[in-house]
mmCIF file of C-alpha atoms and ligand atoms in Angstrom:
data_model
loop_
_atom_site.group_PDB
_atom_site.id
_atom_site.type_symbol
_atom_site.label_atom_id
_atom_site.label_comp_id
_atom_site.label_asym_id
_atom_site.label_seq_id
_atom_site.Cartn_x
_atom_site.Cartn_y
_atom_site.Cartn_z
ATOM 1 C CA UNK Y 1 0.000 0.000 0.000
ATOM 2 C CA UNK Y 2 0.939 3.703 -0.683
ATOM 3 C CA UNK Y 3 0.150 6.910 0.630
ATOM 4 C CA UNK Y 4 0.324 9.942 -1.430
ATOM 5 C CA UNK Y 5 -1.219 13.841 -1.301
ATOM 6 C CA UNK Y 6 -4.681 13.848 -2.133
ATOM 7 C CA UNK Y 7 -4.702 17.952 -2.257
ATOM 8 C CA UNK Y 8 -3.399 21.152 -1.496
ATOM 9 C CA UNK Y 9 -4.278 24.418 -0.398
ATOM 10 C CA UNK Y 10 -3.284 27.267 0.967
ATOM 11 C CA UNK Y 11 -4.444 30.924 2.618
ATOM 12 C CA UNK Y 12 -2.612 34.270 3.363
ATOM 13 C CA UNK Y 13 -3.809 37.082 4.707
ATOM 14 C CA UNK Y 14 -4.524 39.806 2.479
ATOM 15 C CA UNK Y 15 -2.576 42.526 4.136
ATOM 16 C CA UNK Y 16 0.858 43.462 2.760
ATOM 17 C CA UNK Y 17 3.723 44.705 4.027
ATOM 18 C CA UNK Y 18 6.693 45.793 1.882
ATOM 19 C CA UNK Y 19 10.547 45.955 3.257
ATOM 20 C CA UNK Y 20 9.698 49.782 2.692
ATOM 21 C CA UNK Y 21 6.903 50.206 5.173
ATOM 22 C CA UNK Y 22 9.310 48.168 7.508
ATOM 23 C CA UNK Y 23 12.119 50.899 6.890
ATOM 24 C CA UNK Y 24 9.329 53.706 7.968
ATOM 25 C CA UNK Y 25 9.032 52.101 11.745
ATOM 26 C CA UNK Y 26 12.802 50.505 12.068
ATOM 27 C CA UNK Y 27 16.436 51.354 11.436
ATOM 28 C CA UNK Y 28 16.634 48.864 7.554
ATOM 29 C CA UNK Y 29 16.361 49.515 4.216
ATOM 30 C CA UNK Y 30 14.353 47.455 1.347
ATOM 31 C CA UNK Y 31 18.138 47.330 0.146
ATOM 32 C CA UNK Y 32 19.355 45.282 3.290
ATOM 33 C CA UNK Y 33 16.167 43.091 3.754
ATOM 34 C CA UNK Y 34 16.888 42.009 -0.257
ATOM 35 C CA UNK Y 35 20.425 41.381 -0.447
ATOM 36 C CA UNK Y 36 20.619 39.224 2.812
ATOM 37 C CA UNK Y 37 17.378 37.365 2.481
ATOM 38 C CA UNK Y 38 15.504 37.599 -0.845
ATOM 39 C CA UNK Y 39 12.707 38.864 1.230
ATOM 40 C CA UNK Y 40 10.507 41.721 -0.779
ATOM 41 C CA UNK Y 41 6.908 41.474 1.290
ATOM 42 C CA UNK Y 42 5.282 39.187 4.129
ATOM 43 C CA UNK Y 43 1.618 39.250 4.846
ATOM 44 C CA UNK Y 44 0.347 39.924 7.906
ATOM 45 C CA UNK Y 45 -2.671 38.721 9.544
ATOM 46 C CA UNK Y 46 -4.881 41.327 11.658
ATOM 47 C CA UNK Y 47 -4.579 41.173 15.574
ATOM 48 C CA UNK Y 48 -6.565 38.713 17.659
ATOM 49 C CA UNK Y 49 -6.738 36.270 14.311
ATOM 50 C CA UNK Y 50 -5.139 32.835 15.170
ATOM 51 C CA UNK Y 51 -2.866 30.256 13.056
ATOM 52 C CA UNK Y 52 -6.396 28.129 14.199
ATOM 53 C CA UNK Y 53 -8.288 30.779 11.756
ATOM 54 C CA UNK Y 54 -5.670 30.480 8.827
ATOM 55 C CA UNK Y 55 -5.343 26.333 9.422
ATOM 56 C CA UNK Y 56 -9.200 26.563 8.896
ATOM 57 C CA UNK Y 57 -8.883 28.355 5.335
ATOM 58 C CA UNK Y 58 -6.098 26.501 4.105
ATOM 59 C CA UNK Y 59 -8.016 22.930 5.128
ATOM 60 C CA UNK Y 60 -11.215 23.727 3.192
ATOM 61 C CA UNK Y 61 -9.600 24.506 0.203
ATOM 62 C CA UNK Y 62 -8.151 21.105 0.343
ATOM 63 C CA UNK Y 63 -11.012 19.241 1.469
ATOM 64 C CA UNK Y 64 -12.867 20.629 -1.324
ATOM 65 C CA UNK Y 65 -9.860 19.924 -3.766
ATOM 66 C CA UNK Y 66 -9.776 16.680 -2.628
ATOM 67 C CA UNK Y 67 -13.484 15.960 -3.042
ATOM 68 C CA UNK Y 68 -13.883 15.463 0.801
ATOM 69 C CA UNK Y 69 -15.783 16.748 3.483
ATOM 70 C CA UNK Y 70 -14.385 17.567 6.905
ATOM 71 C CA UNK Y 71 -16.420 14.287 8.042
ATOM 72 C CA UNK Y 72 -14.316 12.226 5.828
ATOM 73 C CA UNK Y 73 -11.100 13.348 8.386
ATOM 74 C CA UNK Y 74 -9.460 10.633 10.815
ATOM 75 C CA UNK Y 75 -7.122 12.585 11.813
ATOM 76 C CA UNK Y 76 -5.851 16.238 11.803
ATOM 77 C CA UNK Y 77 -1.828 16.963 12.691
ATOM 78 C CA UNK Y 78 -1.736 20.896 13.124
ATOM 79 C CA UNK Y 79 2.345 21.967 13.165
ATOM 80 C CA UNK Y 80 2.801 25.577 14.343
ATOM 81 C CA UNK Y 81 5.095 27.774 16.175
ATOM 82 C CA UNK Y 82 2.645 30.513 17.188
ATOM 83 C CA UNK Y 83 -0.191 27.981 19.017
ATOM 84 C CA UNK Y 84 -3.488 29.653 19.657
ATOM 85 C CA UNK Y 85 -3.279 28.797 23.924
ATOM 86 C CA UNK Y 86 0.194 28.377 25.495
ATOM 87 C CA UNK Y 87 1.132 24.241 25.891
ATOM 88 C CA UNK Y 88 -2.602 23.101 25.051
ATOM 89 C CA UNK Y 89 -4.908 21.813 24.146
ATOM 90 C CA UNK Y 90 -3.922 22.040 20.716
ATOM 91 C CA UNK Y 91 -4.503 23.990 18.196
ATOM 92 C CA UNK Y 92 -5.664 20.806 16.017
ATOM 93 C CA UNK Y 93 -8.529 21.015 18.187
ATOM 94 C CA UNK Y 94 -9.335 24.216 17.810
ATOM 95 C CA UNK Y 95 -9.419 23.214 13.944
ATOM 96 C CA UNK Y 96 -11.278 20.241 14.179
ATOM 97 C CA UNK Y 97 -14.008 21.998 15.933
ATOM 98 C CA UNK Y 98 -13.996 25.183 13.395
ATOM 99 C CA UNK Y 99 -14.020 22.537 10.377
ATOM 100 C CA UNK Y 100 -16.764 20.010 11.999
ATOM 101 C CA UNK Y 101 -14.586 17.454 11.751
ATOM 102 C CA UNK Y 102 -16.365 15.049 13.918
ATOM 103 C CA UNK Y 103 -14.303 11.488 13.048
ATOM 104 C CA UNK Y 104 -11.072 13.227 13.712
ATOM 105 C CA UNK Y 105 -8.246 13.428 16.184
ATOM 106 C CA UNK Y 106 -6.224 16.494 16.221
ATOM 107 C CA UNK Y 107 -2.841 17.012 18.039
ATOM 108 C CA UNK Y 108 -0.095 19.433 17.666
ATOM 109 C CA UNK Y 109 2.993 18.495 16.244
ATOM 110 C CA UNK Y 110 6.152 20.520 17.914
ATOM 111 C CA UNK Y 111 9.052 20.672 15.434
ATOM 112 C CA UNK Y 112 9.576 24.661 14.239
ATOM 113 C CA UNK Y 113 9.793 24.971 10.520
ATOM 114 C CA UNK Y 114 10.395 21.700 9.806
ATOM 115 C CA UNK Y 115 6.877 20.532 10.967
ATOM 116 C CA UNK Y 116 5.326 19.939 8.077
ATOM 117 C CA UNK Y 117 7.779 17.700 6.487
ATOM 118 C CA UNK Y 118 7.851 15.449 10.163
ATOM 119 C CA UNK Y 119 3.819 15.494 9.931
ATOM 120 C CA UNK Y 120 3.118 13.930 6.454
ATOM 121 C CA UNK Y 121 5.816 11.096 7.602
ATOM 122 C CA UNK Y 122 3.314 11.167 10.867
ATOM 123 C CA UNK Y 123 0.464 10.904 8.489
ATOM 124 C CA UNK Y 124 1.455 8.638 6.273
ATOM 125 C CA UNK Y 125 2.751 5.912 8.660
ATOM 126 C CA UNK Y 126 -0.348 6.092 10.231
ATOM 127 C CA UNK Y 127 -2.642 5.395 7.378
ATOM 128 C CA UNK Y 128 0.522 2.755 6.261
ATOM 129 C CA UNK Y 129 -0.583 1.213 10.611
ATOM 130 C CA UNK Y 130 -4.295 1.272 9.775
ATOM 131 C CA UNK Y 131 -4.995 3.804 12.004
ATOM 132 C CA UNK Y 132 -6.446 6.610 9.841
ATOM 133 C CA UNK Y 133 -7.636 6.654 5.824
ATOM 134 C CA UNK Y 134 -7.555 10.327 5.533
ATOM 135 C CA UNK Y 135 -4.930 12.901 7.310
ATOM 136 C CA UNK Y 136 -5.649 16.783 7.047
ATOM 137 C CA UNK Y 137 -1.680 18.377 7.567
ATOM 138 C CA UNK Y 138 -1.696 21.672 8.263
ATOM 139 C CA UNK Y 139 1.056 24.022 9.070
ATOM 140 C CA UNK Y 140 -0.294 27.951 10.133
ATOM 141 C CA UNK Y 141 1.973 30.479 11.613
ATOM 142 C CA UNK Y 142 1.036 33.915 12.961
ATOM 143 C CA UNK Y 143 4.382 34.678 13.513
ATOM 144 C CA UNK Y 144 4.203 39.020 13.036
ATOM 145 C CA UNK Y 145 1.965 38.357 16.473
ATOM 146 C CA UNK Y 146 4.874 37.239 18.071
ATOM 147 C CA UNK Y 147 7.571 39.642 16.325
ATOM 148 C CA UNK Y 148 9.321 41.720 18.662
ATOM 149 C CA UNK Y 149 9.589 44.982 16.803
ATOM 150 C CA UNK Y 150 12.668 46.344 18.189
ATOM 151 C CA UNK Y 151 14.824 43.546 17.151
ATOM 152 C CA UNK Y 152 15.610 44.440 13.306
ATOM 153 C CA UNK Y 153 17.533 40.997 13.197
ATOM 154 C CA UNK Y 154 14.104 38.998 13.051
ATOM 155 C CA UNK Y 155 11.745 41.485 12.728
ATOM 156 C CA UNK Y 156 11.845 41.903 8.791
ATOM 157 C CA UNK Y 157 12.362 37.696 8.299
ATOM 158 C CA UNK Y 158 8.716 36.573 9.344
ATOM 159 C CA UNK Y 159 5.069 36.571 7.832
ATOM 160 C CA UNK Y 160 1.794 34.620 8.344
ATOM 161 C CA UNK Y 161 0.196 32.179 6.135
ATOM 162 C CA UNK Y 162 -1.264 28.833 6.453
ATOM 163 C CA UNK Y 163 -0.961 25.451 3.864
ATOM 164 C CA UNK Y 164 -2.955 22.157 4.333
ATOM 165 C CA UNK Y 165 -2.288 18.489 2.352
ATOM 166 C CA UNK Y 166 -4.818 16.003 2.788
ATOM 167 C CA UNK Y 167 -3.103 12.399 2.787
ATOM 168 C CA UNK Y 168 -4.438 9.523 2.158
ATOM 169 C CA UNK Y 169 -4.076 6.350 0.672
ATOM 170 C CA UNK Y 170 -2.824 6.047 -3.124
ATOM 171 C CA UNK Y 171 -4.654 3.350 -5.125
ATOM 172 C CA UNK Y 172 -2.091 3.810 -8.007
ATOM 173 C CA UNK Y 173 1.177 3.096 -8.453
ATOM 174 C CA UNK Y 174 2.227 6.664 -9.892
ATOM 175 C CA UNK Y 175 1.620 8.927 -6.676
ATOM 176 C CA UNK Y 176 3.316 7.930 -2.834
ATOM 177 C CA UNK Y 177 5.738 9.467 -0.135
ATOM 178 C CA UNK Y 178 8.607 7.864 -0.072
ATOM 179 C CA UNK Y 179 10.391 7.825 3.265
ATOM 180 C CA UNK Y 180 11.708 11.065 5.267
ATOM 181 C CA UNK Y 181 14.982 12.066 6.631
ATOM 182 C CA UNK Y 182 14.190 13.404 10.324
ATOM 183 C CA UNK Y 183 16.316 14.866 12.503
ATOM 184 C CA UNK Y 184 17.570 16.753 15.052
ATOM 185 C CA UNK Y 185 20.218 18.502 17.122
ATOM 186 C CA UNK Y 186 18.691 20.011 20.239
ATOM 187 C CA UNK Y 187 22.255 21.529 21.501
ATOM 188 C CA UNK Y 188 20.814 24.683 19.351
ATOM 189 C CA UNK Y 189 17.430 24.409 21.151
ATOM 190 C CA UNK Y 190 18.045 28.117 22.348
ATOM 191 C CA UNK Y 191 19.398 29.608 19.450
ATOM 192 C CA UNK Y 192 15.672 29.808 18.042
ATOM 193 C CA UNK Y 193 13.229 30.419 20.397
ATOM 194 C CA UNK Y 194 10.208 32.149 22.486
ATOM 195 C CA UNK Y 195 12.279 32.461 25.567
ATOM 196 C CA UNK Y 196 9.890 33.201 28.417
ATOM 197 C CA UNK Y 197 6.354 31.964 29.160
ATOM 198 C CA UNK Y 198 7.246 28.147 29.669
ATOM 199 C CA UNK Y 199 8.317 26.288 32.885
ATOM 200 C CA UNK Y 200 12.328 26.830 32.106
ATOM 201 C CA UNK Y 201 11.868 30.840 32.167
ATOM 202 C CA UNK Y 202 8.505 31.320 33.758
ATOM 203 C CA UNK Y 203 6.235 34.332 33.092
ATOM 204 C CA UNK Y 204 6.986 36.417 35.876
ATOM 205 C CA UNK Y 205 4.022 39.456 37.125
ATOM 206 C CA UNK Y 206 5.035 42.797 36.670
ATOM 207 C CA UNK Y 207 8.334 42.040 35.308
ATOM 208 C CA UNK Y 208 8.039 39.912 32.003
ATOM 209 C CA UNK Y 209 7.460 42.507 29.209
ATOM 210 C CA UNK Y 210 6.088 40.776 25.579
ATOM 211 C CA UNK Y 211 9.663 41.346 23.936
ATOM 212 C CA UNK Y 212 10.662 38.524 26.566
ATOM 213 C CA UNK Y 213 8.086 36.180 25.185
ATOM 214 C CA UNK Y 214 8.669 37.411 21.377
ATOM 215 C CA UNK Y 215 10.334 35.134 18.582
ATOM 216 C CA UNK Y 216 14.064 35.099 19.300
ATOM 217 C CA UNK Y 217 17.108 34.021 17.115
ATOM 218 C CA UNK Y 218 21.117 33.812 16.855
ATOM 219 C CA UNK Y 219 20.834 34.375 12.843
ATOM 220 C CA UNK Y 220 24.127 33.365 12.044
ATOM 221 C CA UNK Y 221 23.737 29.866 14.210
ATOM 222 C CA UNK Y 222 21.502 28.697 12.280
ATOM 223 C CA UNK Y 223 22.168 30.028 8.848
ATOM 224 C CA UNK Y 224 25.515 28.077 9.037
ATOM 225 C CA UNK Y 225 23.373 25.046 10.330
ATOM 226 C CA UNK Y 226 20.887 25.581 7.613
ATOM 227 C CA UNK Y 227 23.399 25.652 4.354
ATOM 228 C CA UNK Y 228 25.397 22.293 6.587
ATOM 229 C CA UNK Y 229 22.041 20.339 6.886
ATOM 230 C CA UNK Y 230 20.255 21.640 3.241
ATOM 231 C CA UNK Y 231 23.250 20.258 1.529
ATOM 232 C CA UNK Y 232 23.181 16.952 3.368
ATOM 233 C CA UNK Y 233 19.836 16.609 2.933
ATOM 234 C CA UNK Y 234 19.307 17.104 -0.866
ATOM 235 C CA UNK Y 235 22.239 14.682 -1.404
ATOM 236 C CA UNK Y 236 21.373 12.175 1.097
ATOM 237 C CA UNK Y 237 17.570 12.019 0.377
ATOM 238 C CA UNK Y 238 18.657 11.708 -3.730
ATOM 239 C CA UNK Y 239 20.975 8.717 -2.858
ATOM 240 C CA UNK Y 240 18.587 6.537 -1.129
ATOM 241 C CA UNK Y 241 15.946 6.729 -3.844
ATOM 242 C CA UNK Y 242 18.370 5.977 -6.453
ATOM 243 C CA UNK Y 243 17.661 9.111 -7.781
ATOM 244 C CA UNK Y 244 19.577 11.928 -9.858
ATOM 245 C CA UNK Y 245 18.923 15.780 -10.069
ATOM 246 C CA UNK Y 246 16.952 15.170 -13.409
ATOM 247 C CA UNK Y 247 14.470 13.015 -11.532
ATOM 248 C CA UNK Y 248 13.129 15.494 -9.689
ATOM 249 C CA UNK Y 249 10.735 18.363 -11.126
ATOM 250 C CA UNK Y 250 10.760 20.427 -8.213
ATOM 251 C CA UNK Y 251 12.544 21.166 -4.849
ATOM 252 C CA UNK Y 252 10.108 22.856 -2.413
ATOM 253 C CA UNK Y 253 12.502 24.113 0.259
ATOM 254 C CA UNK Y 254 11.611 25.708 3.500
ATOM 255 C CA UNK Y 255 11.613 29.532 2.518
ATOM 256 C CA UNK Y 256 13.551 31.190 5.181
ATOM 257 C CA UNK Y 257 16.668 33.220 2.971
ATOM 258 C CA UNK Y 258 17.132 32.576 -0.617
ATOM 259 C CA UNK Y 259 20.877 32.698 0.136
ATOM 260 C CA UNK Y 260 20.860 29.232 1.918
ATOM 261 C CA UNK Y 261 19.661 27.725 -0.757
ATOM 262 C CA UNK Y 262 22.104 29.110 -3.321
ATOM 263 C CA UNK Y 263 24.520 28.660 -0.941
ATOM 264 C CA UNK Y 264 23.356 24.408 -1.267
ATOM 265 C CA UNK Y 265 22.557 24.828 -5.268
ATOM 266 C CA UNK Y 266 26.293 25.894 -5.794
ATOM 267 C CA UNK Y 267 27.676 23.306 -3.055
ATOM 268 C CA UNK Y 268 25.724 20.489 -4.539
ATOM 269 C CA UNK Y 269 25.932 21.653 -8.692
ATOM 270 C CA UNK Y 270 22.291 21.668 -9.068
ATOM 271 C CA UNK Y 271 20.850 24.499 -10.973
ATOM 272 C CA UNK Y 272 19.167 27.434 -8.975
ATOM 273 C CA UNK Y 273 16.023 26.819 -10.825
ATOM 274 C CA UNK Y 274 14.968 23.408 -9.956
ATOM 275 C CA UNK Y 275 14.001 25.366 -6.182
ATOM 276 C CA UNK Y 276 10.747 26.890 -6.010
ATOM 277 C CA UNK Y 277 10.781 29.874 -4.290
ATOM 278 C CA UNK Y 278 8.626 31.992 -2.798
ATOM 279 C CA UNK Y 279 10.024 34.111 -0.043
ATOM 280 C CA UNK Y 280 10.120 37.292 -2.179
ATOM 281 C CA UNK Y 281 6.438 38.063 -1.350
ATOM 282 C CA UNK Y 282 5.691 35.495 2.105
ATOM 283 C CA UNK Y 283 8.794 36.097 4.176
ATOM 284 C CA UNK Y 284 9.672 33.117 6.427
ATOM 285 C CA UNK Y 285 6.393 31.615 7.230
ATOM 286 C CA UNK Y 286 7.985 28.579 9.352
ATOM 287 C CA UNK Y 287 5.783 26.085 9.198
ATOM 288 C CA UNK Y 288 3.546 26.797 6.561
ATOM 289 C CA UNK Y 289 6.008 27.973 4.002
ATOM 290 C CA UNK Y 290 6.754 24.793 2.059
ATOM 291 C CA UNK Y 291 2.818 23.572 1.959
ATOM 292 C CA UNK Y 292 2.145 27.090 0.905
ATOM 293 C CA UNK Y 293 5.175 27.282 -1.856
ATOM 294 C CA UNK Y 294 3.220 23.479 -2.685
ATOM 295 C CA UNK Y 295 0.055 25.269 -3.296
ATOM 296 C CA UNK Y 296 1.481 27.538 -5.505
ATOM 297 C CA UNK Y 297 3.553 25.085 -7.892
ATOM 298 C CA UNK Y 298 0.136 23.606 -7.951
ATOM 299 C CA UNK Y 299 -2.268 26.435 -8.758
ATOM 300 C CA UNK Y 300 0.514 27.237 -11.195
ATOM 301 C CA UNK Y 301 -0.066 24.088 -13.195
ATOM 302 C CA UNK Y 302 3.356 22.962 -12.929
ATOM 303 C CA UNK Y 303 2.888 19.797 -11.359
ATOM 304 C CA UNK Y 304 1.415 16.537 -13.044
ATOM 305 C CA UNK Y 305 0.618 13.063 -11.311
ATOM 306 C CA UNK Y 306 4.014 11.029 -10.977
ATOM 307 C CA UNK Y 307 6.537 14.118 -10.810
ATOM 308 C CA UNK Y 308 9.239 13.653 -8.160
ATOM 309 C CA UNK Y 309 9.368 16.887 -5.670
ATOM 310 C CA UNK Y 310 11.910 17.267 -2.726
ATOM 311 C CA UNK Y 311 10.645 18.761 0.153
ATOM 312 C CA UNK Y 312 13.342 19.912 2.690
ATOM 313 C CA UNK Y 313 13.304 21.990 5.654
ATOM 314 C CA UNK Y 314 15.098 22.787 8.938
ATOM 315 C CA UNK Y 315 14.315 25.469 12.200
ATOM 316 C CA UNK Y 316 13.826 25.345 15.848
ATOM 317 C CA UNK Y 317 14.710 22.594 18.294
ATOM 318 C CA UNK Y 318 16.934 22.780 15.847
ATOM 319 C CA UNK Y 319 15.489 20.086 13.625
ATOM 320 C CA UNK Y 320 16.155 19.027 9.966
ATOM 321 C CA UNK Y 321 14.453 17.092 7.568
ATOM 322 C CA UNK Y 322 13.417 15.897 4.063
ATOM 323 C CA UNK Y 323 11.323 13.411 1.768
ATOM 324 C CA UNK Y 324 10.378 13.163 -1.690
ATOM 325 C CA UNK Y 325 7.064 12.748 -2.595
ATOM 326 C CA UNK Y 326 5.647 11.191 -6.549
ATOM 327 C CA UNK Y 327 2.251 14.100 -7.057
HETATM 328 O O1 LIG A 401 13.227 29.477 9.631
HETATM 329 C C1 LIG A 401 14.404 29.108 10.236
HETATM 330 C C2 LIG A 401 15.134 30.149 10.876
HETATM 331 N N1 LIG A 401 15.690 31.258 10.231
HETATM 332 C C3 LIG A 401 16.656 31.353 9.312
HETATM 333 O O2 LIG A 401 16.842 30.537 8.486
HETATM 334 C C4 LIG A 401 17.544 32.521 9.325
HETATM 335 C C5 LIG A 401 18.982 32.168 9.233
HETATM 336 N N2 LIG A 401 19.826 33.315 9.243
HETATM 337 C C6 LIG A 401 19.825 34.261 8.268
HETATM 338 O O3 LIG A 401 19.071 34.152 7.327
HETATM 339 C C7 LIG A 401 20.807 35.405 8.351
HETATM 340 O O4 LIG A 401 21.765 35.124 9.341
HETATM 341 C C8 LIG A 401 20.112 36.766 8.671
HETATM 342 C C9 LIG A 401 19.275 37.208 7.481
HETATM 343 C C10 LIG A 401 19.248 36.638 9.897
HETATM 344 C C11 LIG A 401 21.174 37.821 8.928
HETATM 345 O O5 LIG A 401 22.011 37.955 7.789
HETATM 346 P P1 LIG A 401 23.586 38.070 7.973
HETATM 347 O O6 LIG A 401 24.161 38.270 6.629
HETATM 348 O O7 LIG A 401 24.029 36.864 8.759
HETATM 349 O O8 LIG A 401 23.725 39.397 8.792
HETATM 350 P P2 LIG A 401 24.439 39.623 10.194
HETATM 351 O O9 LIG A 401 23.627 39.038 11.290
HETATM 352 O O10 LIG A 401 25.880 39.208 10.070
HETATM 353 O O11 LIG A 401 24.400 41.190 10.320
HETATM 354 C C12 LIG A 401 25.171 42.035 9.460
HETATM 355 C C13 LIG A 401 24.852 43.462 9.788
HETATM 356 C C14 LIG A 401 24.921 43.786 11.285
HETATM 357 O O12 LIG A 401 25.462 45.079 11.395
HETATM 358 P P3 LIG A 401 26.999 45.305 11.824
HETATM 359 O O13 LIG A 401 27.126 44.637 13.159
HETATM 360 O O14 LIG A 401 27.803 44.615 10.760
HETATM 361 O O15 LIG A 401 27.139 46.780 11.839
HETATM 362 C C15 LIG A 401 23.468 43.817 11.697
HETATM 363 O O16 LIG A 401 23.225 44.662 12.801
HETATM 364 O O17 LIG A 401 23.510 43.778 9.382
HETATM 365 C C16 LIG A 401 22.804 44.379 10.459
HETATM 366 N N3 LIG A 401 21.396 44.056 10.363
HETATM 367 C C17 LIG A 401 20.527 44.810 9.684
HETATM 368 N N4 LIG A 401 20.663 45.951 9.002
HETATM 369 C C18 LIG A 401 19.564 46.470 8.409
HETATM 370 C C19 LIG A 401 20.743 42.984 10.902
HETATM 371 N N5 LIG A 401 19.434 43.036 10.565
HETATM 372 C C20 LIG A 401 19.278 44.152 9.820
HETATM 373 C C21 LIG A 401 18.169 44.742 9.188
HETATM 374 N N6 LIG A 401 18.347 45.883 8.495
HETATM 375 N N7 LIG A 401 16.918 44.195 9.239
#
């Protein structure tokens, strides 16, 4: 038996915020933003909406795509950064309720950016176990909400977005996901982080300000671990499957700085174009950037049953990861 992606889909919000409007509140220039990242835009979602309200937009579209309804659901893995409540319950729940997914179970799955490419593995061995047919993924980051403002290093990297997969099980020969490279290396678990508001550095009244709880990150940590593990990945994930560079249509990357990936292209020969990117206009949407960047290739046409596409990823914890799926 296989498993393979039923659909995809995909919602941002609608507001947009250029590298200029950034440069009218903070010391950095549309010049800066661009030459170290890639990034143009990011979209922002309005105060008081939750990655549970983006998760929800992103899921229909797929349900519908994938002829579905939110009944048809065993199980719903939500992977976020930005969780609607602190710890739990989860925002899966909060999603299963929204969609009326009544058949479902819904937990959170806790692995930063790379948590979408760890919850279709999650997904798909569990419909490979018997223990769901039908496995909504969804990855939906509000991360501008927890932007501190007066940090310029990470304040211009982030946007919001959400992108769902339905999984299930493939009937044909042509579509499947083939098996992931997860890992880990939680010696850099504090180099990307919301510091306080856990157990380890509690909240504390009258003294813990939101900047303390805000989105924080040693840049150069884990760009260096992010070109190490990128190029590791691509190569190791192409030698298992007995595949070359020409076998594969697409490599969806997490979108976090174009110049890790060029940095991997050039390392590993492969051409620049055979990564989809997408950063220019979402920023670094954790999370939800490689089902979103997905979502696009698809909408775009540019996918057709049987192509080979490489996801790979890497962020907080820090974690790392790949697979290549057959649409
Ligand atoms: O999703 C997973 C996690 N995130 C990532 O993948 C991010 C990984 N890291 C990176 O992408 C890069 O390290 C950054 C984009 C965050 C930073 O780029 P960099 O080329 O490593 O810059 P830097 O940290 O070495 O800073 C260079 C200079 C510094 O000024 P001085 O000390 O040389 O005078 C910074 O203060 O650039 C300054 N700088 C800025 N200037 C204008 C840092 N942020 C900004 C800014 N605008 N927004």
């Amino acid at each position: 038996m296989n498993t393979y992606i039923r659909s995809v889909g995909a919602f941002v919000p609608e507001k947009r915020v250029t590298n200029n409007d950034l440069s009218q509140i903070m010391d950095t220039s549309d010049e800066w933003i661009k030459s170290h990242t890639g990034i143009e835009n990011r979209h922002v979602a309005e105060k008081g909406v939750t990655a549970a309200d983006l998760a929800v937009k992103a899921a229909k579209i797929a349900l519908e795509r994938g002829g579905l309804s939110a009944e048809d659901l065993d199980m719903i893995i939500l992977t976020t950064a930005t969780p609607d409540y602190i710890g739990f319950p989860a925002t899966a729940c909060v999603v299963q309720d929204k969609l009326g997914a009544k058949n479902a179970g819904a937990f959170d799955l806790v692995a930063g950016c790379t948590g979408f490419i760890y919850a279709i593995d999650n997904a798909k061995n569990m419909i490979l176990a018997g223990t769901a047919k039908n496995v909504l993924v969804v990855g939906s980051e509000v991360l501008t909400q927890v932007s501190n403002m007066q940090d310029r290093d990470t304040a211009v990297l982030f946007g919001d977005g959400a992108g769902a997969v339905i999984i299930s099980e493939s009937t044909n020969e042509e579509s499947s996901i083939e098996h992931a490279i997860l890992k880990s290396d939680g010696s850099g678990a504090e180099v990307l982080m919301r510091k306080v508001g856990g157990i380890k550095y509690p909240f504390v009244d009258g003294e813990t300000t939101f900047n303390d709880t805000a989105l924080y990150m040693d840049g150069q940590a884990v760009y260096k671990f992010a070109v190490k593990v990128n190029t590791n990945l691509i190569k190791e994930l192409l030698e298992r499957s007995n595949l070359a560079i020409d076998d594969i249509s697409y490599i969806i990357p997490h979108q976090a700085n174009i110049r890790i990936l060029q940095a991997a292209a050039k390392r590993l020969k492969i051409p620049i174009e055979k990564f989809y990117f997408n950063l220019m206009e979402y920023a670094n949407t954790s999370s939800a950037s490689i089902p979103i960047a997905l979502n696009e290739v698809y909408e775009k046409g540019l996918l057709k049953r049987g192509d080979n596409i490489l996801f790979t990823g890497f962020g907080a914890g820090l974690t790392y990861g790949g697979t290549i799926v057959k649409w």
